[in-house]
Coordinates of C-alpha atoms in Angstrom, one line a residue:
X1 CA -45.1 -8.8 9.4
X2 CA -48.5 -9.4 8.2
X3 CA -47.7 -12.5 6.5
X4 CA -46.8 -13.9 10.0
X5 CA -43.3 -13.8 8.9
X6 CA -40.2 -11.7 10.6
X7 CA -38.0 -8.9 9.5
X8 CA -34.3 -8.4 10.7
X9 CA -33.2 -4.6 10.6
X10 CA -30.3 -2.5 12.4
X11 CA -28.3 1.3 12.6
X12 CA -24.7 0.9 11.3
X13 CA -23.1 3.8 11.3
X14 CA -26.4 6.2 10.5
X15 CA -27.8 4.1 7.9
X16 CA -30.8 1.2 8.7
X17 CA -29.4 -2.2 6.9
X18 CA -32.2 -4.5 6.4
X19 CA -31.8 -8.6 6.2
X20 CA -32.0 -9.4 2.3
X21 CA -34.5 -12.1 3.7
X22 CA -37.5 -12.6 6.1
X23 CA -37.6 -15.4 8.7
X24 CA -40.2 -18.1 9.7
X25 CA -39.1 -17.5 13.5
X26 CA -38.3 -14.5 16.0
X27 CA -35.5 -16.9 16.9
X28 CA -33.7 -16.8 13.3
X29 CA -34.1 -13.5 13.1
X30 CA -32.7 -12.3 16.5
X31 CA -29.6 -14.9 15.3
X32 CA -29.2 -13.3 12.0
X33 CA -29.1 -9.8 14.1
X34 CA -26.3 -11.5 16.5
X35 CA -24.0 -12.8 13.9
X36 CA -24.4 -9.0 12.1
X37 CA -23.3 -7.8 15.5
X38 CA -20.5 -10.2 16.3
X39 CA -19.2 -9.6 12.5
X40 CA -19.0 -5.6 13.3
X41 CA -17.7 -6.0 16.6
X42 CA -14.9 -7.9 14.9
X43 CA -14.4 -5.4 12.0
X44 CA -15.7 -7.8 9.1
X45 CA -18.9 -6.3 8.2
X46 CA -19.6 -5.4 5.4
X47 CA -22.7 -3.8 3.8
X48 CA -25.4 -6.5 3.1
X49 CA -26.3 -4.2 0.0
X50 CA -22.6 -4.4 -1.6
X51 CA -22.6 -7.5 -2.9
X52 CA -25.7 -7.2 -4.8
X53 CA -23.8 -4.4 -6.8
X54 CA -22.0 -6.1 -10.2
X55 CA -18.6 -5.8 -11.1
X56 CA -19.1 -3.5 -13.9
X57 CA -20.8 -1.1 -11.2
X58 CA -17.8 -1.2 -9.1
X59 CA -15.0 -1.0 -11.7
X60 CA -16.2 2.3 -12.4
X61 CA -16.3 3.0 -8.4
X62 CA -12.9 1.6 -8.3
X63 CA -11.4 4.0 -11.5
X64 CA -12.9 7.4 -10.2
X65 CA -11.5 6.3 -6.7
X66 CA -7.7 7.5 -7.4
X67 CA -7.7 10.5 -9.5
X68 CA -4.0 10.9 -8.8
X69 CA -3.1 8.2 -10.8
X70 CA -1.6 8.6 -13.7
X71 CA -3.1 8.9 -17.4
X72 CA -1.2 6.3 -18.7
X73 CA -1.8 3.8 -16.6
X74 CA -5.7 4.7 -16.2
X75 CA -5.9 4.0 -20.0
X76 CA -4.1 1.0 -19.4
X77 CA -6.4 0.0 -16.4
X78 CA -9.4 0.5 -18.4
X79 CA -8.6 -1.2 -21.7
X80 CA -8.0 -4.1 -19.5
X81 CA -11.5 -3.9 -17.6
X82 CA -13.0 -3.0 -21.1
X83 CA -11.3 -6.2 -23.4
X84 CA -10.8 -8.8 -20.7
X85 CA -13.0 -8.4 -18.1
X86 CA -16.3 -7.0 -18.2
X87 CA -17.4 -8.9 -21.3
X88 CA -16.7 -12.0 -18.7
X89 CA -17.8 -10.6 -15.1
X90 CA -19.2 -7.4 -15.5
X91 CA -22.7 -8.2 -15.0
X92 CA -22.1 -10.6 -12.4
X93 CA -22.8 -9.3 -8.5
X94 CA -20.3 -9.0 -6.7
X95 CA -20.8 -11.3 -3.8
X96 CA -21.6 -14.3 -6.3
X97 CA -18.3 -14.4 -8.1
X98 CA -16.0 -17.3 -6.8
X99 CA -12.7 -18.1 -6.9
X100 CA -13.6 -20.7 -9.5
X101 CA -15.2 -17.9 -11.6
X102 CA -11.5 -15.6 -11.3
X103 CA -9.9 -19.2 -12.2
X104 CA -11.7 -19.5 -15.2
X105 CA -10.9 -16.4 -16.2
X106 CA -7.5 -16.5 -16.1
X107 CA -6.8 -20.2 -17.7
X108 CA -9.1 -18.3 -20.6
X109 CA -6.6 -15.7 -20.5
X110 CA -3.6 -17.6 -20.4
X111 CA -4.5 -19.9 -23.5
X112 CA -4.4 -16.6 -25.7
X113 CA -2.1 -14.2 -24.1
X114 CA 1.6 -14.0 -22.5
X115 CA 1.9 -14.7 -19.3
X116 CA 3.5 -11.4 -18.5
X117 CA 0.3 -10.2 -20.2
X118 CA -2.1 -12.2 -17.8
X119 CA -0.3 -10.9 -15.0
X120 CA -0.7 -7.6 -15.4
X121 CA -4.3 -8.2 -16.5
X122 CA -4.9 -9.7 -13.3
X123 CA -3.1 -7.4 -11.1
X124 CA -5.6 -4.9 -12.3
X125 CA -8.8 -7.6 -11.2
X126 CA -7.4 -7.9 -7.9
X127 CA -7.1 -4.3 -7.3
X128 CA -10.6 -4.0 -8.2
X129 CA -11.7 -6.8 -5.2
X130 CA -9.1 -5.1 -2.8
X131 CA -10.9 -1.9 -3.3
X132 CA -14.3 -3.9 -3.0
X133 CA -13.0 -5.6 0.7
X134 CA -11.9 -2.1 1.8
X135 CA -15.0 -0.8 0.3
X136 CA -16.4 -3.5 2.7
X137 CA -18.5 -4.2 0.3
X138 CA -17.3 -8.4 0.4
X139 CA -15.4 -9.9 3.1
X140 CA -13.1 -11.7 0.9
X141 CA -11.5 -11.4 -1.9
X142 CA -12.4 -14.0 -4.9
X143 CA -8.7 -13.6 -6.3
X144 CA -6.7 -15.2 -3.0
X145 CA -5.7 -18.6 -4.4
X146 CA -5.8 -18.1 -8.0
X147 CA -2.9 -19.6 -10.0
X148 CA -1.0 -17.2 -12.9
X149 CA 0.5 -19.1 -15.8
X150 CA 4.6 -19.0 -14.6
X151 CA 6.9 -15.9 -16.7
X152 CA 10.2 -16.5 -16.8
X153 CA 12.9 -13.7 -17.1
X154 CA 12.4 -11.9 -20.5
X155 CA 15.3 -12.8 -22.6
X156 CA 17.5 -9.8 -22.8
X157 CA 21.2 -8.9 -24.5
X158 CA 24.1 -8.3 -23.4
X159 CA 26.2 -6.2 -25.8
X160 CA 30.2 -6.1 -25.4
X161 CA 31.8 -1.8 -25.6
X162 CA 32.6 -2.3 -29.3
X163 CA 29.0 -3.0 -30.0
X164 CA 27.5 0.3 -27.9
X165 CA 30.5 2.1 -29.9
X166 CA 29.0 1.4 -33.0
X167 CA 25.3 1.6 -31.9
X168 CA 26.5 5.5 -30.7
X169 CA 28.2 6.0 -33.9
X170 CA 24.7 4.9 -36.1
X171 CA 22.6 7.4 -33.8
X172 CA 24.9 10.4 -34.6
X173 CA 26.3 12.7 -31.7
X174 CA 22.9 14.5 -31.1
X175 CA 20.9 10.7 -30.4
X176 CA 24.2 8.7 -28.9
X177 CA 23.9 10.6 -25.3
X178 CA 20.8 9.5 -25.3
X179 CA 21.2 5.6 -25.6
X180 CA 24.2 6.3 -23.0
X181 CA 22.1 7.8 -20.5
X182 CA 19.7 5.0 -20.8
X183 CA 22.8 2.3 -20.6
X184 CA 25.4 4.7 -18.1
X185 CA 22.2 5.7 -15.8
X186 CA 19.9 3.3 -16.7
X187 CA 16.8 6.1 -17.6
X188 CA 14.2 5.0 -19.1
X189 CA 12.9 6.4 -22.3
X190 CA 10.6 8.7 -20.9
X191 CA 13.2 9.5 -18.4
X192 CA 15.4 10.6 -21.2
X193 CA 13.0 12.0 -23.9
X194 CA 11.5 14.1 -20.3
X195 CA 15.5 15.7 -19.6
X196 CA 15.5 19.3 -19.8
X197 CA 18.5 21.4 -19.5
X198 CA 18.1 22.2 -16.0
X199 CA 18.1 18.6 -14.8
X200 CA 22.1 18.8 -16.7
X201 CA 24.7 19.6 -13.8
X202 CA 27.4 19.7 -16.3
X203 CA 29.7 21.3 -13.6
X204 CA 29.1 18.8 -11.0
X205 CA 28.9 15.8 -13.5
X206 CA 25.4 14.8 -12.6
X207 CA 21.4 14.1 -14.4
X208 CA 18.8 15.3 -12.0
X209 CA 15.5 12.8 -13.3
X210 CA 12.6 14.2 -11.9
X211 CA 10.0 14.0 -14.5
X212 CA 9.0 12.0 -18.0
X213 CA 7.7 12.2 -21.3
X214 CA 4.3 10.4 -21.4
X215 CA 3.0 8.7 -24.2
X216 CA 0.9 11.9 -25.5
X217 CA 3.2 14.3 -24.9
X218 CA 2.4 15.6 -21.9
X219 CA 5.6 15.9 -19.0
X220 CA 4.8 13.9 -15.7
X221 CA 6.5 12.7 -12.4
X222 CA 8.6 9.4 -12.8
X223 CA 7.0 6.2 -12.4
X224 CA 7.3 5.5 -8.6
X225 CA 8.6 7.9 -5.6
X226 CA 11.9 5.9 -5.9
X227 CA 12.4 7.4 -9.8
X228 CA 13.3 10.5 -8.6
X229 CA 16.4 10.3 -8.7
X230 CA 20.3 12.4 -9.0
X231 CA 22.7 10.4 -10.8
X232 CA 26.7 11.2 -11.6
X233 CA 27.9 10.4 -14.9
X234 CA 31.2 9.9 -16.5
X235 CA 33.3 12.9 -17.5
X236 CA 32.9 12.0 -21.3
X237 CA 29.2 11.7 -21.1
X238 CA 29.3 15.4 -20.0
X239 CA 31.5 16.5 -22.9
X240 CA 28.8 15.1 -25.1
X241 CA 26.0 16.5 -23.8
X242 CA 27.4 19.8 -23.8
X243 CA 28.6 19.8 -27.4
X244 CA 24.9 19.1 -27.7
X245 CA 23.9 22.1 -26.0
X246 CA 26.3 24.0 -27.9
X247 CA 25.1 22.9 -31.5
X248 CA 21.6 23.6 -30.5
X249 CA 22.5 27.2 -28.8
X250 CA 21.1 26.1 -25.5
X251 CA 22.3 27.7 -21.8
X252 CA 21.8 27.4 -18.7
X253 CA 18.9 30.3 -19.4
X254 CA 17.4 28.1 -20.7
X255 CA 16.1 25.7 -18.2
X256 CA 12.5 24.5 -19.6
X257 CA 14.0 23.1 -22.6
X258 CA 13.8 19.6 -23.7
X259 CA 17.6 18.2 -24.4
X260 CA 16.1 15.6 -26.5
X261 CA 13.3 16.7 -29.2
X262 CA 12.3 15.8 -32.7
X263 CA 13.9 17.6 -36.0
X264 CA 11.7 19.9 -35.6
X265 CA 12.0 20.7 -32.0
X266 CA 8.7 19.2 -30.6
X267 CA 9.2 17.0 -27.7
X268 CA 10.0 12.8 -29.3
X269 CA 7.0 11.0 -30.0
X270 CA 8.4 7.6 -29.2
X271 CA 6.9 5.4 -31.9
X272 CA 7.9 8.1 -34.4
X273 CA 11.4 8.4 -33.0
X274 CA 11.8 4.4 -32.3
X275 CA 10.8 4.0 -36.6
X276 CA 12.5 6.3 -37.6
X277 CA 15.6 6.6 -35.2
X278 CA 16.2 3.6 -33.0
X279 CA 15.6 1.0 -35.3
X280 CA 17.3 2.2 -38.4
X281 CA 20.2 2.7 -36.6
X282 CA 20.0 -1.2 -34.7
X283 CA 20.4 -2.2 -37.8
X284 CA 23.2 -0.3 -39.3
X285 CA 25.1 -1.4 -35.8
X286 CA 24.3 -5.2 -36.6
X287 CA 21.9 -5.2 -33.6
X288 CA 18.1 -5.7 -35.1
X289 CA 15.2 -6.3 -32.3
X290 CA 17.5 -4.5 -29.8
X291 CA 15.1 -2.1 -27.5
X292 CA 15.6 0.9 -25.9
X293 CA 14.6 -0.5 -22.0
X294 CA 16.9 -3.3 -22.9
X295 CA 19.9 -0.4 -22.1
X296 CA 18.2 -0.8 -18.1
X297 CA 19.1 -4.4 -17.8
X298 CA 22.6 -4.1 -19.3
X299 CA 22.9 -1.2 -17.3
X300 CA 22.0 -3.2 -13.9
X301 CA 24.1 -6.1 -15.2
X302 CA 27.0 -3.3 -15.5
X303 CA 26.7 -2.3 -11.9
X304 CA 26.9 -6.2 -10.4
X305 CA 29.6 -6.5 -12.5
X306 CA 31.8 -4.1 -11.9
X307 CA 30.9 -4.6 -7.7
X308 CA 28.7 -1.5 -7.3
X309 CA 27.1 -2.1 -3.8
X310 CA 23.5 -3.3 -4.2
X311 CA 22.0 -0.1 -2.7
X312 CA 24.0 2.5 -5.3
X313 CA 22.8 0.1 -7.9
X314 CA 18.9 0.5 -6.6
X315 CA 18.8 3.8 -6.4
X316 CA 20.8 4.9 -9.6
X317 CA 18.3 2.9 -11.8
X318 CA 15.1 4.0 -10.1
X319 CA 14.3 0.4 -8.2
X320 CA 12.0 0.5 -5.2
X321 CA 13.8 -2.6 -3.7
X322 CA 17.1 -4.8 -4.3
X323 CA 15.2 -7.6 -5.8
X324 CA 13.3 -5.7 -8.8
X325 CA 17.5 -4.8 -9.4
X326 CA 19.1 -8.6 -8.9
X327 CA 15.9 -10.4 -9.8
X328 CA 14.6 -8.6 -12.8
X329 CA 17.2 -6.4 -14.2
X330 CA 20.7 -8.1 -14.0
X331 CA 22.0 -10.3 -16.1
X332 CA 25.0 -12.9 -15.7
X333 CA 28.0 -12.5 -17.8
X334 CA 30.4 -15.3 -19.0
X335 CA 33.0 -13.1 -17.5
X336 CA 31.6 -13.1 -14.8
X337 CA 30.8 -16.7 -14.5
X338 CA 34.3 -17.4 -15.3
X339 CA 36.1 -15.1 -12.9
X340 CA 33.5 -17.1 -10.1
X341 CA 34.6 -20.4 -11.7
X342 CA 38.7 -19.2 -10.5
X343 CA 37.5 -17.6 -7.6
X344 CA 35.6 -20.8 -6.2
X345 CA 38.7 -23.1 -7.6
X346 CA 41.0 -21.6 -5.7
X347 CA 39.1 -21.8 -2.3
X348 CA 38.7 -25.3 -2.7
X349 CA 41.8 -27.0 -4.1
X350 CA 44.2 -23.7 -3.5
X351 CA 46.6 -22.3 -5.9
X352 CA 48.6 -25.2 -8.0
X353 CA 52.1 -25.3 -8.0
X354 CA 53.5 -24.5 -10.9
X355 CA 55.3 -26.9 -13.1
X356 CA 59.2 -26.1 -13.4
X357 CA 60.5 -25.5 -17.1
X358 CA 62.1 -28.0 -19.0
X359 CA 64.5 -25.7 -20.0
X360 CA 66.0 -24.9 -16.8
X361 CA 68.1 -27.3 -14.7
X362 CA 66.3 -28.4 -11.4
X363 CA 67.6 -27.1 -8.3
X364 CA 67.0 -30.4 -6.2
X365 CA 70.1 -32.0 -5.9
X366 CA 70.5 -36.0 -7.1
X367 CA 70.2 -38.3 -4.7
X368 CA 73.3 -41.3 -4.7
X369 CA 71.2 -43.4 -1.9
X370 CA 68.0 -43.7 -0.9
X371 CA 66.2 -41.4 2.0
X372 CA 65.6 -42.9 5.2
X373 CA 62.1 -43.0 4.9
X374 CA 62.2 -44.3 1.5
X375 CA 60.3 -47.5 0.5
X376 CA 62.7 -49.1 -1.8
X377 CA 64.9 -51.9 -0.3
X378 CA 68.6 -52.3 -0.3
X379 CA 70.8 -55.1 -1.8
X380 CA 71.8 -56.5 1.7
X381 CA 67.6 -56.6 2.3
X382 CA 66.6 -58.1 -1.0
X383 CA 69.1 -61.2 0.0
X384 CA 67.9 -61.6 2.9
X385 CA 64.1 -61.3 1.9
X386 CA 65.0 -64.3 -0.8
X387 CA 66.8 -66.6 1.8
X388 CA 63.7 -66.5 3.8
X389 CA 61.6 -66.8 0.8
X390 CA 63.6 -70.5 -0.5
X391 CA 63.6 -71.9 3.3
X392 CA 59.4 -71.7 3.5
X393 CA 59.7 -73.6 -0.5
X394 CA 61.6 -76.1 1.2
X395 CA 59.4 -76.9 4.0
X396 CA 55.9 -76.3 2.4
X397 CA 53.9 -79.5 2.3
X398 CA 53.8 -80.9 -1.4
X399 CA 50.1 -81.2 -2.6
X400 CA 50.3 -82.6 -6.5
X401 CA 51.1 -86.0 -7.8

């Protein structure tokens, strides 16, 4: 250059990357042009220009880069970016945030939210720097090695069949299959509030869930691939869902129709249905604070209990592994806990013998003398046991006075 200095350039991929600096020497440049080749012969290039783009520039990248996903969670994602972490990052370049920096952030979070809150606050933050590495816009990932707050299990009820009983009685018959389906099936609330009469089998005895109620009223796919989902339900179950059928004058011609809707017959609005439904009829049942996805967990802890394979029990509530089921969902019961306490009892000490009456005569007949192997003596031993016992008194050497 004209300044006696030297300029590193290359072609990658039909675009000329330039070195962000010049160099005093040929020599440092032609290394700076070897390590750019090593690093895409190894496939960790990355675009010198990324990492001077900020966060804020590539949150918006990352948002417009999955337009399948769903509107609810977008909204979600993007409160999240909005509130918690642009204010923070957002203007920051890319390449210069650290670990430290992510760190930060989350002990920030942590000291005002959940920590079930922070996680999912973070989950979105990493997503962001995953789609920044395979954007190859960084090399690495500032969120490896970041410690969450720890969550433990969120403390949900168990309620006994008298309690459900009563809870179905406060909803009425045209609300009650509803909370069964979510505690028989385990469906969510948009699962339920999403039925319409062609996902009833009423015949067969089964709920076809293949799409949900969202939020604004709109019908979608379930959550995950593993929510779609064909479930048998108890012969009861049926007969109450098509009484409800009946009292609204559905049929089978009728296939679009919502099962569940509003007085009105709009599809449920769930904060409207959960004020002026749910909770008004928790606390005629005695069961105030109970909530709707608390039906899921009793519903997994149902399955374990009653020895349902862990597979069935996956795939009947909507679970994309085992673990989310065991880990997350089910519950122990004291029943449960107590039929373990037998079970384990009896492997290790064996069944105890039972203790004969004392009303009934024993059937061991008296003994008159003593058994062979006995251990107490007869009278012809215990006189010979005190003759030898006074002849060593007689002959024992006298100590005393």
């Amino acid at each position: 250059m004209p300044s006696g200095r030297f300029q590193a350039s290359y072609w990658h991929e039909g675009t000329r990357h330039v070195a962000g600096d010049t160099f005093g020497t040929k020599a440092d440049a032609l290394a700076w042009l070897s390590r750019a080749e090593a690093d895409i012969s190894r496939g960790s290039w990355v675009d010198p220009s990324g990492g001077k783009l900020t966060v804020a520039e590539v949150v918006a990248g990352w948002l417009e880069a999955n337009p399948t996903k769903r509107k609810s969670s977008r909204l979600r994602d993007e409160s999240i970016m909005r509130t918690h972490v642009l204010p923070m990052l957002g203007g920051h370049q890319l390449a210069r945030v650290t670990r430290a920096d992510v760190q930060r952030l989350v002990d920030g979070w942590a000291a005002r939210s959940k920590a079930s809150s922070v996680g999912r606050m973070f989950s979105a933050l990493r997503a962001v720097f995953s789609f920044a590495v395979a954007s190859e816009l960084v090399v690495r990932s500032p969120c490896v090695g970041v410690r969450l707050p720890k969550s433990g299990l969120v403390d949900r009820p168990v309620l006994t069949a008298e309690q459900l009983q009563g809870l179905g009685e406060a909803l009425g018959p045209d609300e009650a299959p509803m909370m069964w389906l979510g505690v028989v099936g385990g469906l969510r609330w948009a699962e339920c509030a999403g039925l319409s009469v062609s996902a009833l089998d009423l015949l067969a005895g089964t709920v076809l869930v293949s799409q949900q109620l969202s939020r604004d009223g709109t019908l979608g796919v379930p959550k995950s691939r593993a929510g779609v989902r064909r479930l048998a339900i108890p012969d009861w179950l049926v007969e109450d869902l098509a009484g409800l059928l009946s009292r609204r004058g559905l049929t089978g011609a009728d296939d679009r129709v919502l099962v569940f809707v509003s007085p009105d017959g709009r599809p449920l609005h769930y904060p409207n249905w959960r004020r002026r439904t749910w909770v008004p009829a928790c606390e005629v049942a005695g069961l105030g604070g109970l909530r709707f996805h608390d039906l899921r967990s009793m519903a997994a802890t149902a399955l374990v209990a009653a020895g349902v394979d862990v597979k069935t029990a996956q795939t009947r509530l909507g679970h994309s592994s085992p673990s989310l089921t065991l880990g997350i969902y089910a519950r122990a019961t004291a029943a449960g806990d107590r039929a373990a306490a037998e079970a384990v009892g009896q492997y290790l000490r064996g069944k105890p013998a039972a203790k004969p009456s004392a009303k009934s005569p024993s059937l061991r007949p008296a003994r008159t003398t003593p058994p062979a192997n006995s251990f107490a003596p007869t009278d012809q031993q215990l006189a010979a046991m005190r003759a030898v016992a006074s002849a060593r008194a007689a002959t024992a050497p006298r100590t005393g006075p």
